[in-house]
């Protein structure tokens, strides 16, 4: 019999855990697969751990948990959970706050049955506050334009992945984890389920602005070398402007005999030199980018299927 594992990071969600459990029990009645629900307690300061433990006692067939030694953050907690999953045929990662509605999961599982390896839940609307909504829109636009792989828009960490995707993912050992980007990077056959994202039921968001900013930076820096190339653009602009000014002054001085003081010549020459410095920084950046690429040891390619190699 096939098995589906749910991986749920938990940070101060004591009121949501029982609700989520109920919903998943109810949901899985319509599927014949076995299932487990793995909670990763990410250093919660409330009673979440005890709530999880009591659920695990009552239903030890389905509930597993990992308790991290402190708060390591959502992506780390999710990684801990994914690494711990054993012999599941599909893994569904979702939040604990019921903002990822279990009703959507039924759709996701059905798409998996149809043969998709990755099923993303995509938000049609967001109920988040003004700031979060617009920074998210702007950020995804930016990421879309500049990242080296196409990272799907409006998807979070609510998704289903097949066991082969999970296996490939475990080969990506980089330390700055931007899981939605990493999974996009892997490729595979994927599809979407659209849903309206409701508001949080209990508790408050565990994503402080600081954590959001860190996640955003991880996304940009791990999936784009564009920031390194800013030096190139600045260098070209600076050299071009400097050269234009220098030629103008040459013509003025030689043809029209305008007397330019030494400092003006120096300023313009300096402009051009600074341009070269920017270019040099860009070249250094390219090397640093390559060093970064080598050190994180991403696999060179991922094989989906093969035949007759035995
Ligand atoms: N979370 C976590 N560690 C953290 C922050 C959040 O494990 O440091 C969990 C949280 O319990 C929830 C999920 O990650 O299950 C998403 O967090 P949250 O709902 O706070 O984020 P938002 O939906 O506001 O983006
Ligand atoms: Mg949430």
PDB file of C-alpha atoms and ligand atoms in Angstrom, residues 95 97 99 197 200, ligand 2:
ATOM      1  CA  UNK A  95       1.757  25.181   7.342  1.00  0.00           C
ATOM      2  CA  UNK A  97      -2.073  27.498  10.756  1.00  0.00           C
ATOM      3  CA  UNK A  99      -3.898  28.931   5.917  1.00  0.00           C
ATOM      4  CA  UNK A 197      -5.649  31.757   0.957  1.00  0.00           C
ATOM      5  CA  UNK A 200      -4.842  32.581  10.097  1.00  0.00           C
TER       6      UNK A 200
HETATM    7 MG1  LIG B   2       0.641  31.358   7.935  1.00  0.00          MG
END
